[in-house]
mmCIF file of C-alpha atoms in Angstrom:
data_model
loop_
_atom_site.group_PDB
_atom_site.id
_atom_site.type_symbol
_atom_site.label_atom_id
_atom_site.label_comp_id
_atom_site.label_asym_id
_atom_site.label_seq_id
_atom_site.Cartn_x
_atom_site.Cartn_y
_atom_site.Cartn_z
ATOM 1 C CA MET J 85 50.495 24.748 -41.353
ATOM 2 C CA ILE J 86 49.558 21.683 -39.257
ATOM 3 C CA LYS J 87 52.678 22.035 -37.127
ATOM 4 C CA LEU J 88 52.024 25.762 -36.676
ATOM 5 C CA VAL J 89 48.429 25.263 -35.475
ATOM 6 C CA THR J 90 49.440 22.432 -33.131
ATOM 7 C CA ALA J 91 52.306 24.490 -31.689
ATOM 8 C CA LEU J 92 49.893 27.372 -31.150
ATOM 9 C CA PHE J 93 47.520 25.115 -29.178
ATOM 10 C CA ALA J 94 50.428 23.932 -27.018
ATOM 11 C CA LEU J 95 51.764 27.468 -26.397
ATOM 12 C CA ILE J 96 48.435 28.798 -25.176
ATOM 13 C CA GLY J 97 48.308 26.025 -22.593
ATOM 14 C CA ALA J 98 45.665 23.789 -24.150
ATOM 15 C CA PRO J 99 45.288 20.342 -22.499
ATOM 16 C CA LEU J 100 47.389 17.626 -24.088
ATOM 17 C CA PHE J 101 44.389 15.643 -25.351
ATOM 18 C CA ILE J 102 43.277 18.722 -27.315
ATOM 19 C CA VAL J 103 46.747 19.153 -28.842
ATOM 20 C CA ILE J 104 46.951 15.476 -29.861
ATOM 21 C CA SER J 105 43.386 15.427 -31.166
ATOM 22 C CA ALA J 106 43.967 18.611 -33.171
ATOM 23 C CA LEU J 107 47.126 17.136 -34.680
ATOM 24 C CA ALA J 108 45.258 13.964 -35.675
ATOM 25 C CA LEU J 109 42.249 15.768 -37.178
ATOM 26 C CA LEU J 110 44.344 18.309 -39.075
ATOM 27 C CA SER J 111 46.597 15.553 -40.434
ATOM 28 C CA PHE J 112 43.580 13.621 -41.723
ATOM 29 C CA HIS J 113 42.098 16.755 -43.260
ATOM 30 C CA ALA J 114 45.358 17.501 -45.070
ATOM 31 C CA VAL J 115 45.233 14.155 -46.913
ATOM 32 C CA ASP J 116 41.429 14.079 -47.386
ATOM 33 C CA ILE J 117 40.748 11.341 -44.806
ATOM 34 C CA ASP J 118 37.389 11.471 -43.051
ATOM 35 C CA PRO J 119 37.993 12.689 -39.432
ATOM 36 C CA ALA J 120 35.378 10.151 -38.319
ATOM 37 C CA VAL J 121 38.235 7.642 -38.109
ATOM 38 C CA VAL J 122 38.982 9.065 -34.642
ATOM 39 C CA ILE J 123 35.457 8.171 -33.479
ATOM 40 C CA ILE J 124 35.774 4.764 -35.134
ATOM 41 C CA GLU J 125 39.063 4.204 -33.291
ATOM 42 C CA MET J 126 37.466 5.236 -30.001
ATOM 43 C CA THR J 127 34.611 2.765 -30.590
ATOM 44 C CA ARG J 128 37.086 0.008 -31.379
ATOM 45 C CA LEU J 129 39.067 0.757 -28.220
ATOM 46 C CA GLY J 130 35.874 0.784 -26.164
ATOM 47 C CA GLU J 131 35.189 -2.775 -27.312
ATOM 48 C CA THR J 132 38.684 -3.979 -26.389
ATOM 49 C CA PRO J 133 38.312 -6.429 -23.471
ATOM 50 C CA LEU J 134 41.705 -5.491 -22.000
ATOM 51 C CA LEU J 135 40.720 -1.828 -21.755
ATOM 52 C CA ILE J 136 37.887 -2.653 -19.356
ATOM 53 C CA SER J 137 40.436 -3.316 -16.610
ATOM 54 C CA LEU J 138 41.853 0.203 -16.769
ATOM 55 C CA PRO J 139 38.910 2.234 -15.323
ATOM 56 C CA LEU J 140 38.282 -0.452 -12.693
ATOM 57 C CA PHE J 141 41.869 -0.403 -11.426
ATOM 58 C CA ILE J 142 41.859 3.419 -11.525
ATOM 59 C CA PHE J 143 38.717 3.438 -9.382
ATOM 60 C CA ALA J 144 40.222 0.947 -6.892
ATOM 61 C CA GLY J 145 43.431 2.994 -6.651
ATOM 62 C CA THR J 146 41.518 6.237 -6.113
ATOM 63 C CA MET J 147 39.458 4.615 -3.348
ATOM 64 C CA LEU J 148 42.637 3.454 -1.595
ATOM 65 C CA ALA J 149 44.198 6.905 -1.903
ATOM 66 C CA GLU J 150 41.128 8.554 -0.357
ATOM 67 C CA SER J 151 40.881 6.068 2.519
ATOM 68 C CA GLY J 152 42.969 5.394 5.609
ATOM 69 C CA ALA J 153 44.878 2.619 3.817
ATOM 70 C CA PRO J 154 48.241 4.514 3.747
ATOM 71 C CA GLU J 155 48.260 4.907 7.554
ATOM 72 C CA ARG J 156 47.370 1.262 8.117
ATOM 73 C CA MET J 157 50.023 0.101 5.632
ATOM 74 C CA LEU J 158 52.647 2.183 7.442
ATOM 75 C CA LYS J 159 51.732 0.681 10.816
ATOM 76 C CA LEU J 160 51.935 -2.856 9.436
ATOM 77 C CA SER J 161 55.268 -2.200 7.754
ATOM 78 C CA ARG J 162 56.741 -0.817 10.972
ATOM 79 C CA LEU J 163 55.519 -3.897 12.797
ATOM 80 C CA LEU J 164 57.373 -6.164 10.334
ATOM 81 C CA LEU J 165 60.590 -4.169 9.817
ATOM 82 C CA GLY J 166 60.713 -1.668 12.680
ATOM 83 C CA TRP J 167 63.393 -3.733 14.471
ATOM 84 C CA LEU J 168 65.872 -3.369 11.587
ATOM 85 C CA PRO J 169 68.376 -0.455 11.525
ATOM 86 C CA GLY J 170 67.387 1.315 8.326
ATOM 87 C CA GLY J 171 64.042 -0.455 8.428
ATOM 88 C CA LEU J 172 61.923 2.686 8.183
ATOM 89 C CA ALA J 173 63.659 3.689 4.932
ATOM 90 C CA VAL J 174 63.014 0.227 3.485
ATOM 91 C CA ILE J 175 59.413 0.479 4.702
ATOM 92 C CA SER J 176 59.065 3.809 2.892
ATOM 93 C CA LEU J 177 60.373 2.324 -0.362
ATOM 94 C CA ALA J 178 58.089 -0.717 -0.174
ATOM 95 C CA LEU J 179 55.091 1.376 0.826
ATOM 96 C CA CYS J 180 55.577 3.783 -2.093
ATOM 97 C CA ALA J 181 56.000 0.869 -4.507
ATOM 98 C CA VAL J 182 52.792 -0.866 -3.374
ATOM 99 C CA PHE J 183 50.808 2.370 -3.386
ATOM 100 C CA THR J 184 52.026 3.426 -6.847
ATOM 101 C CA ALA J 185 51.278 -0.047 -8.241
ATOM 102 C CA PHE J 186 47.612 0.478 -7.374
ATOM 103 C CA THR J 187 47.236 4.188 -8.104
ATOM 104 C CA GLY J 188 49.514 4.293 -11.176
ATOM 105 C CA ALA J 189 50.507 7.899 -10.494
ATOM 106 C CA SER J 190 53.586 8.996 -8.577
ATOM 107 C CA GLY J 191 52.046 12.371 -7.783
ATOM 108 C CA VAL J 192 49.324 10.629 -5.782
ATOM 109 C CA THR J 193 51.968 8.643 -3.885
ATOM 110 C CA ILE J 194 54.023 11.714 -2.966
ATOM 111 C CA PHE J 195 50.985 13.637 -1.776
ATOM 112 C CA ALA J 196 49.302 10.718 0.015
ATOM 113 C CA LEU J 197 52.379 9.284 1.753
ATOM 114 C CA GLY J 198 54.779 12.236 1.897
ATOM 115 C CA GLY J 199 53.050 13.842 4.867
ATOM 116 C CA LEU J 200 53.227 10.548 6.777
ATOM 117 C CA LEU J 201 56.731 9.396 5.885
ATOM 118 C CA LEU J 202 58.848 12.569 5.904
ATOM 119 C CA PRO J 203 58.221 13.457 9.585
ATOM 120 C CA ALA J 204 58.710 9.799 10.555
ATOM 121 C CA LEU J 205 62.058 9.588 8.734
ATOM 122 C CA LEU J 206 63.308 12.844 10.246
ATOM 123 C CA LYS J 207 62.181 11.775 13.723
ATOM 124 C CA ASP J 208 64.110 8.499 13.423
ATOM 125 C CA GLY J 209 67.392 10.286 12.726
ATOM 126 C CA TYR J 210 67.640 10.366 8.945
ATOM 127 C CA THR J 211 69.063 13.523 7.402
ATOM 128 C CA ASP J 212 66.807 15.976 5.667
ATOM 129 C CA ARG J 213 68.557 15.433 2.329
ATOM 130 C CA PHE J 214 68.329 11.632 2.472
ATOM 131 C CA SER J 215 64.655 11.691 3.451
ATOM 132 C CA LEU J 216 63.695 14.103 0.684
ATOM 133 C CA GLY J 217 65.692 12.194 -1.918
ATOM 134 C CA LEU J 218 64.195 8.861 -0.899
ATOM 135 C CA LEU J 219 60.584 10.066 -1.068
ATOM 136 C CA THR J 220 61.078 12.006 -4.292
ATOM 137 C CA SER J 221 62.725 9.131 -6.159
ATOM 138 C CA SER J 222 60.476 6.407 -4.739
ATOM 139 C CA GLY J 223 57.307 8.274 -5.688
ATOM 140 C CA SER J 224 57.277 6.439 -9.010
ATOM 141 C CA LEU J 225 58.449 3.036 -7.748
ATOM 142 C CA GLY J 226 55.895 0.351 -8.339
ATOM 143 C CA LEU J 227 55.093 1.103 -11.974
ATOM 144 C CA LEU J 228 56.514 -2.311 -12.871
ATOM 145 C CA PHE J 229 54.387 -4.232 -10.360
ATOM 146 C CA PRO J 230 50.856 -5.533 -11.030
ATOM 147 C CA PRO J 231 48.265 -4.090 -11.362
ATOM 148 C CA SER J 232 50.212 -1.086 -12.702
ATOM 149 C CA LEU J 233 48.006 1.077 -14.939
ATOM 150 C CA PRO J 234 50.885 2.028 -17.292
ATOM 151 C CA LEU J 235 51.634 -1.680 -17.831
ATOM 152 C CA ILE J 236 48.003 -2.239 -18.801
ATOM 153 C CA LEU J 237 48.030 0.754 -21.128
ATOM 154 C CA TYR J 238 51.255 -0.405 -22.785
ATOM 155 C CA GLY J 239 49.683 -3.832 -23.308
ATOM 156 C CA VAL J 240 46.649 -2.261 -24.995
ATOM 157 C CA ILE J 241 48.765 -0.065 -27.273
ATOM 158 C CA ALA J 242 51.349 -2.731 -28.125
ATOM 159 C CA GLU J 243 48.705 -5.510 -28.310
ATOM 160 C CA THR J 244 50.766 -7.544 -25.844
ATOM 161 C CA ARG J 245 49.366 -9.869 -23.197
ATOM 162 C CA ILE J 246 48.951 -7.931 -19.969
ATOM 163 C CA ASP J 247 49.430 -10.964 -17.735
ATOM 164 C CA HIS J 248 52.825 -11.480 -19.391
ATOM 165 C CA LEU J 249 53.716 -7.838 -18.755
ATOM 166 C CA PHE J 250 52.715 -8.238 -15.098
ATOM 167 C CA LEU J 251 55.110 -11.193 -14.846
ATOM 168 C CA ALA J 252 57.871 -9.375 -16.733
ATOM 169 C CA GLY J 253 57.911 -6.419 -14.345
ATOM 170 C CA ILE J 254 58.326 -8.390 -11.119
ATOM 171 C CA VAL J 255 62.063 -9.213 -11.234
ATOM 172 C CA PRO J 256 63.171 -5.764 -12.543
ATOM 173 C CA GLY J 257 60.908 -4.092 -9.966
ATOM 174 C CA PHE J 258 62.398 -6.090 -7.111
ATOM 175 C CA LEU J 259 65.896 -5.404 -8.443
ATOM 176 C CA MET J 260 65.201 -1.667 -8.111
ATOM 177 C CA LEU J 261 63.861 -2.134 -4.598
ATOM 178 C CA LEU J 262 66.853 -4.287 -3.657
ATOM 179 C CA LEU J 263 69.464 -1.734 -4.736
ATOM 180 C CA LEU J 264 67.639 1.187 -3.136
ATOM 181 C CA SER J 265 66.996 -0.820 0.040
ATOM 182 C CA GLY J 266 70.694 -1.744 0.305
ATOM 183 C CA TYR J 267 71.617 1.939 0.176
ATOM 184 C CA ALA J 268 68.874 2.787 2.685
ATOM 185 C CA LEU J 269 70.063 0.073 5.105
ATOM 186 C CA ARG J 270 73.623 1.406 4.950
ATOM 187 C CA ILE J 271 72.448 4.931 5.720
ATOM 188 C CA GLY J 272 70.077 3.659 8.433
ATOM 189 C CA ALA J 273 72.803 1.637 10.123
ATOM 190 C CA ALA J 274 75.022 4.748 10.197
ATOM 191 C CA ALA J 275 72.150 6.766 11.690
ATOM 192 C CA GLY J 276 71.564 4.097 14.318
ATOM 193 C CA GLU J 277 67.814 4.097 13.647
ATOM 194 C CA LYS J 278 65.936 1.297 15.375
ATOM 195 C CA LYS J 279 62.254 1.615 16.246
ATOM 196 C CA GLU J 280 60.513 -1.599 17.187
ATOM 197 C CA LEU J 281 56.766 -1.519 17.604
ATOM 198 C CA PRO J 282 55.667 -2.556 21.120
ATOM 199 C CA LYS J 283 54.513 -6.172 21.175
ATOM 200 C CA GLU J 284 51.191 -5.297 22.785
ATOM 201 C CA ARG J 285 50.256 -3.249 19.707
ATOM 202 C CA ALA J 286 51.095 -5.980 17.199
ATOM 203 C CA GLY J 287 47.749 -7.746 17.481
ATOM 204 C CA ARG J 288 45.822 -4.509 17.058
ATOM 205 C CA VAL J 289 47.821 -3.548 13.948
ATOM 206 C CA LEU J 290 47.215 -6.962 12.379
ATOM 207 C CA ARG J 291 43.502 -6.693 13.100
ATOM 208 C CA GLU J 292 43.399 -3.222 11.525
ATOM 209 C CA THR J 293 45.026 -4.390 8.291
ATOM 210 C CA ILE J 294 43.534 -7.868 8.016
ATOM 211 C CA TRP J 295 41.081 -6.882 5.277
ATOM 212 C CA GLU J 296 43.594 -5.087 3.048
ATOM 213 C CA LEU J 297 46.346 -7.712 3.241
ATOM 214 C CA PRO J 298 44.683 -10.148 0.779
ATOM 215 C CA LEU J 299 44.372 -7.532 -1.977
ATOM 216 C CA PRO J 300 47.643 -8.229 -3.882
ATOM 217 C CA PHE J 301 47.070 -11.981 -3.571
ATOM 218 C CA ILE J 302 43.576 -11.703 -5.043
ATOM 219 C CA ILE J 303 45.111 -10.198 -8.196
ATOM 220 C CA ILE J 304 48.166 -12.450 -8.485
ATOM 221 C CA ILE J 305 46.526 -15.757 -7.547
ATOM 222 C CA GLY J 306 43.376 -14.912 -9.481
ATOM 223 C CA ILE J 307 45.229 -14.212 -12.741
ATOM 224 C CA TYR J 308 48.100 -16.703 -12.594
ATOM 225 C CA GLY J 309 46.061 -19.412 -10.914
ATOM 226 C CA GLY J 310 43.818 -19.378 -13.966
ATOM 227 C CA PHE J 311 40.726 -18.305 -12.019
ATOM 228 C CA LEU J 312 40.383 -14.802 -13.507
ATOM 229 C CA VAL J 313 41.369 -12.944 -16.637
ATOM 230 C CA VAL J 314 42.756 -9.432 -16.170
ATOM 231 C CA ALA J 315 39.412 -7.659 -16.669
ATOM 232 C CA GLU J 316 37.704 -9.979 -14.166
ATOM 233 C CA ALA J 317 40.531 -9.452 -11.665
ATOM 234 C CA ALA J 318 40.041 -5.682 -12.037
ATOM 235 C CA ALA J 319 36.302 -6.018 -11.356
ATOM 236 C CA VAL J 320 36.891 -8.209 -8.294
ATOM 237 C CA THR J 321 39.551 -5.770 -7.013
ATOM 238 C CA ALA J 322 37.281 -2.749 -7.421
ATOM 239 C CA LEU J 323 34.366 -4.498 -5.688
ATOM 240 C CA TYR J 324 36.595 -5.761 -2.860
ATOM 241 C CA VAL J 325 38.106 -2.311 -2.224
ATOM 242 C CA LEU J 326 34.637 -0.735 -2.316
ATOM 243 C CA ILE J 327 33.275 -3.173 0.288
ATOM 244 C CA VAL J 328 36.325 -2.960 2.553
ATOM 245 C CA GLU J 329 36.764 0.837 2.572
ATOM 246 C CA VAL J 330 33.052 1.765 2.648
ATOM 247 C CA LEU J 331 31.336 -0.996 4.625
ATOM 248 C CA ILE J 332 34.080 -2.498 6.829
ATOM 249 C CA TYR J 333 36.538 0.307 7.645
ATOM 250 C CA ARG J 334 34.013 3.049 6.865
ATOM 251 C CA ASP J 335 36.805 5.429 5.839
ATOM 252 C CA ILE J 336 34.690 6.591 2.908
ATOM 253 C CA ALA J 337 31.090 7.656 3.372
ATOM 254 C CA PRO J 338 28.636 6.274 0.785
ATOM 255 C CA THR J 339 27.853 9.844 -0.241
ATOM 256 C CA ARG J 340 31.477 10.290 -1.415
ATOM 257 C CA ILE J 341 31.466 7.307 -3.775
ATOM 258 C CA ALA J 342 29.962 9.261 -6.664
ATOM 259 C CA ALA J 343 32.590 12.025 -6.349
ATOM 260 C CA ILE J 344 35.442 9.491 -6.197
ATOM 261 C CA MET J 345 34.016 7.646 -9.170
ATOM 262 C CA GLY J 346 33.764 10.932 -11.097
ATOM 263 C CA LYS J 347 37.373 11.784 -10.218
ATOM 264 C CA SER J 348 38.686 8.426 -11.382
ATOM 265 C CA MET J 349 36.584 8.369 -14.552
ATOM 266 C CA THR J 350 37.780 11.871 -15.458
ATOM 267 C CA LEU J 351 41.316 10.486 -15.488
ATOM 268 C CA PHE J 352 40.234 7.520 -17.575
ATOM 269 C CA GLY J 353 38.285 9.779 -19.970
ATOM 270 C CA GLY J 354 41.380 11.860 -20.616
ATOM 271 C CA ILE J 355 43.407 8.711 -21.260
ATOM 272 C CA MET J 356 40.690 7.383 -23.587
ATOM 273 C CA VAL J 357 40.574 10.558 -25.700
ATOM 274 C CA ILE J 358 44.367 10.735 -25.960
ATOM 275 C CA LEU J 359 44.533 7.031 -26.773
ATOM 276 C CA ALA J 360 41.890 7.230 -29.523
ATOM 277 C CA ALA J 361 43.493 10.279 -31.167
ATOM 278 C CA SER J 362 46.953 8.774 -30.843
ATOM 279 C CA MET J 363 45.956 5.385 -32.282
ATOM 280 C CA ALA J 364 44.192 7.102 -35.179
ATOM 281 C CA SER J 365 47.315 9.200 -35.765
ATOM 282 C CA THR J 366 49.399 6.037 -35.616
ATOM 283 C CA ASN J 367 47.294 4.454 -38.362
ATOM 284 C CA PHE J 368 47.839 7.602 -40.408
ATOM 285 C CA LEU J 369 51.613 7.410 -39.860
ATOM 286 C CA ILE J 370 51.627 3.731 -40.851
ATOM 287 C CA ASP J 371 49.672 4.515 -44.021
ATOM 288 C CA GLN J 372 52.278 7.160 -44.824
ATOM 289 C CA GLU J 373 55.067 4.616 -44.047
ATOM 290 C CA ILE J 374 56.639 6.982 -41.508
ATOM 291 C CA PRO J 375 57.867 4.223 -39.092
ATOM 292 C CA THR J 376 59.445 2.350 -42.010
ATOM 293 C CA ARG J 377 61.267 5.445 -43.223
ATOM 294 C CA LEU J 378 62.361 6.277 -39.689
ATOM 295 C CA PHE J 379 63.714 2.766 -39.196
ATOM 296 C CA GLU J 380 65.625 2.903 -42.480
ATOM 297 C CA PHE J 381 67.113 6.261 -41.483
ATOM 298 C CA ILE J 382 68.223 4.982 -38.082
ATOM 299 C CA ARG J 383 69.495 1.707 -39.516
ATOM 300 C CA ALA J 384 71.711 3.662 -41.945
ATOM 301 C CA TYR J 385 73.660 5.041 -38.978
ATOM 302 C CA ILE J 386 73.187 2.402 -36.264
ATOM 303 C CA ASP J 387 73.887 -1.259 -36.968
ATOM 304 C CA SER J 388 74.188 -2.523 -33.400
ATOM 305 C CA LYS J 389 71.138 -3.465 -31.356
ATOM 306 C CA TYR J 390 72.986 -2.402 -28.189
ATOM 307 C CA THR J 391 73.787 1.040 -29.537
ATOM 308 C CA PHE J 392 70.147 1.434 -30.495
ATOM 309 C CA LEU J 393 69.092 0.499 -26.945
ATOM 310 C CA LEU J 394 71.543 3.034 -25.500
ATOM 311 C CA LEU J 395 70.151 5.842 -27.652
ATOM 312 C CA LEU J 396 66.613 4.665 -26.923
ATOM 313 C CA ASN J 397 67.269 4.984 -23.182
ATOM 314 C CA VAL J 398 68.599 8.524 -23.574
ATOM 315 C CA PHE J 399 65.558 9.474 -25.648
ATOM 316 C CA LEU J 400 63.067 7.883 -23.245
ATOM 317 C CA LEU J 401 64.671 9.495 -20.190
ATOM 318 C CA ALA J 402 64.123 12.861 -21.851
ATOM 319 C CA VAL J 403 60.532 11.925 -22.725
ATOM 320 C CA GLY J 404 59.887 10.768 -19.150
ATOM 321 C CA ALA J 405 61.180 14.043 -17.753
ATOM 322 C CA ILE J 406 58.952 16.148 -20.015
ATOM 323 C CA LEU J 407 55.671 14.207 -20.389
ATOM 324 C CA ASP J 408 53.433 12.420 -17.932
ATOM 325 C CA ILE J 409 53.613 8.661 -18.292
ATOM 326 C CA PHE J 410 50.201 8.137 -19.937
ATOM 327 C CA SER J 411 50.843 10.754 -22.622
ATOM 328 C CA ALA J 412 54.324 9.378 -23.267
ATOM 329 C CA LEU J 413 52.929 5.880 -23.738
ATOM 330 C CA VAL J 414 50.296 6.780 -26.294
ATOM 331 C CA LEU J 415 52.566 9.163 -28.203
ATOM 332 C CA VAL J 416 55.843 7.257 -28.345
ATOM 333 C CA VAL J 417 55.087 3.514 -28.114
ATOM 334 C CA PRO J 418 53.450 3.267 -31.588
ATOM 335 C CA LEU J 419 56.527 4.860 -33.167
ATOM 336 C CA ILE J 420 59.111 2.894 -31.183
ATOM 337 C CA LEU J 421 57.541 -0.576 -31.536
ATOM 338 C CA PRO J 422 58.210 -1.187 -35.258
ATOM 339 C CA ILE J 423 61.726 0.260 -35.003
ATOM 340 C CA ALA J 424 62.557 -1.941 -31.993
ATOM 341 C CA ALA J 425 61.128 -4.948 -33.836
ATOM 342 C CA GLY J 426 63.605 -4.245 -36.627
ATOM 343 C CA TYR J 427 66.391 -4.660 -34.062
ATOM 344 C CA GLU J 428 64.747 -7.848 -32.727
ATOM 345 C CA VAL J 429 63.857 -6.362 -29.334
ATOM 346 C CA ASN J 430 61.159 -8.423 -27.624
ATOM 347 C CA PRO J 431 58.025 -6.243 -27.184
ATOM 348 C CA ILE J 432 57.625 -7.396 -23.569
ATOM 349 C CA HIS J 433 61.245 -6.504 -22.804
ATOM 350 C CA LEU J 434 60.722 -3.207 -24.619
ATOM 351 C CA GLY J 435 57.724 -2.441 -22.396
ATOM 352 C CA ILE J 436 59.782 -2.925 -19.224
ATOM 353 C CA ILE J 437 62.598 -0.768 -20.642
ATOM 354 C CA PHE J 438 60.049 1.868 -21.619
ATOM 355 C CA LEU J 439 58.370 2.062 -18.212
ATOM 356 C CA THR J 440 61.685 1.928 -16.328
ATOM 357 C CA ASN J 441 62.892 4.942 -18.296
ATOM 358 C CA LEU J 442 59.692 6.883 -17.704
ATOM 359 C CA GLN J 443 59.810 6.000 -14.015
ATOM 360 C CA ILE J 444 63.369 7.335 -13.740
ATOM 361 C CA GLY J 445 62.527 10.340 -15.926
ATOM 362 C CA TYR J 446 60.042 11.460 -13.255
ATOM 363 C CA CYS J 447 62.955 12.282 -10.920
ATOM 364 C CA THR J 448 65.559 13.326 -13.514
ATOM 365 C CA PRO J 449 66.734 16.985 -13.291
ATOM 366 C CA PRO J 450 66.019 19.587 -14.417
ATOM 367 C CA VAL J 451 62.334 19.049 -15.295
ATOM 368 C CA GLY J 452 61.348 15.666 -13.808
ATOM 369 C CA LEU J 453 57.738 15.837 -12.643
ATOM 370 C CA ASN J 454 58.404 14.263 -9.223
ATOM 371 C CA LEU J 455 60.932 16.981 -8.409
ATOM 372 C CA PHE J 456 58.348 19.710 -8.827
ATOM 373 C CA LEU J 457 55.616 17.750 -7.040
ATOM 374 C CA ALA J 458 57.925 17.062 -4.093
ATOM 375 C CA SER J 459 59.057 20.694 -4.037
ATOM 376 C CA TYR J 460 55.422 21.766 -3.772
ATOM 377 C CA ARG J 461 54.435 19.052 -1.274
ATOM 378 C CA PHE J 462 57.396 19.518 1.078
ATOM 379 C CA LYS J 463 57.775 23.283 0.471
ATOM 380 C CA ARG J 464 61.479 23.003 -0.399
ATOM 381 C CA PRO J 465 63.496 24.728 -3.174
ATOM 382 C CA ILE J 466 63.721 22.695 -6.359
ATOM 383 C CA ILE J 467 67.552 22.879 -6.282
ATOM 384 C CA GLU J 468 67.513 21.149 -2.908
ATOM 385 C CA LEU J 469 65.458 18.328 -4.417
ATOM 386 C CA TYR J 470 67.961 18.032 -7.295
ATOM 387 C CA ARG J 471 70.836 17.408 -4.874
ATOM 388 C CA ALA J 472 68.822 15.090 -2.642
ATOM 389 C CA SER J 473 67.737 12.836 -5.526
ATOM 390 C CA LEU J 474 71.129 12.297 -7.170
ATOM 391 C CA PRO J 475 72.297 9.209 -5.171
ATOM 392 C CA PHE J 476 68.967 7.477 -5.744
ATOM 393 C CA LEU J 477 68.961 8.492 -9.397
ATOM 394 C CA GLY J 478 72.391 6.888 -9.816
ATOM 395 C CA LEU J 479 71.136 3.583 -8.398
ATOM 396 C CA LEU J 480 68.061 3.681 -10.624
ATOM 397 C CA LEU J 481 70.238 4.272 -13.697
ATOM 398 C CA ILE J 482 72.367 1.251 -12.770
ATOM 399 C CA THR J 483 69.166 -0.792 -12.636
ATOM 400 C CA LEU J 484 68.124 0.569 -16.030
ATOM 401 C CA VAL J 485 71.399 -0.583 -17.595
ATOM 402 C CA LEU J 486 70.965 -4.081 -16.127
ATOM 403 C CA ILE J 487 67.350 -4.315 -17.300
ATOM 404 C CA THR J 488 68.252 -3.081 -20.791
ATOM 405 C CA TYR J 489 71.209 -5.331 -21.510
ATOM 406 C CA PHE J 490 70.077 -8.449 -19.622
ATOM 407 C CA PRO J 491 66.662 -9.194 -21.173
ATOM 408 C CA TRP J 492 66.301 -12.421 -19.182
ATOM 409 C CA LEU J 493 65.546 -10.267 -16.111
ATOM 410 C CA SER J 494 62.293 -9.268 -17.795
ATOM 411 C CA LEU J 495 61.551 -12.548 -19.555
ATOM 412 C CA ILE J 496 62.521 -15.267 -17.063
ATOM 413 C CA LEU J 497 59.127 -15.387 -15.291
ATOM 414 C CA VAL J 498 57.289 -15.140 -18.586
ATOM 415 C CA ASP J 499 59.221 -18.135 -19.880
ATOM 416 C CA TRP J 500 58.554 -20.111 -16.705
ATOM 417 C CA PHE J 501 54.905 -19.307 -16.092
ATOM 418 C CA GLY J 502 53.617 -17.477 -19.173
#
């Protein structure tokens, strides 16, 4: 009966938080547990210090997306790498990664930067297919870099230190960028693209971006220099972005702040409701010993840790193609964690594997979310996006294999600095 009612909610197009909440409440009712546990779980989450950073980083990312920051970042990147054949493609990859790290949503990146980067790539001699594939697949780059919202959310769910997760994502994230940039440089060299910014404009570009350049360093130095904890770094970031975009650049009128705040808090509210219902459901599953039974079932057929990781990757790629990243985190992480622990998979390494899979799942045919967003943004048939994304998807899958089977890539910085 519970499954039937939940399926009915999903079929009529109810929002995901309603479906998850209904499943949790109906499950509790079936075993005579007071549904107030969901409210209790929400209260507990609201008092979690790590969760404070999430709405603050969401607000900062939304402010950046609504401002002129993307245009200024593009100008600066062309100043630094415009001389290099293939440089604009590398610029596009780096720009998407930085932007996604702050906004946490690939859809925002595709819509905010796609209109800037696609005409520029085509103008500089790149083929239509290469340009579309690059922007579609790089729309979710940056999810492994601080202050990635999915990394924070994984840390809250898995009760893992967020500063360690920030460290763990750096090497795998740069490995992705390195492989994709190598391919982009090869294509750029063949296209003969070389666009150097005139020297007389260099000073003006640096002056335009001087206030936004320190932003990543505020987060990294603040946290790992021991000056700020993650929640304090989020507060400083939000205040800094607010001052820079409203008072210095004046890209955002003071009258728009309330609307932007409402937009960002709506996203956080949805995450909060899903998270509370999911965590309450997780407690129910633990009480019913579902993860233990599931682990015993899997262990009966799979003895090898490496085989488990292979099947886990296949499963997570499918999850990433179907669900948005926040829903996938709150639904799947609580089930996967105890099973992975049984195979002695480090929870920090598991988090990087998890987010890498979801990042790749965004551009995996036939139902990857980025494919549909790019099709809508660039007004191209979805089949054309499938073909354009395949070379980049292959490189991302190679990175996934390396990250999965060489855990030191995720853990080396944690061991050194954590």
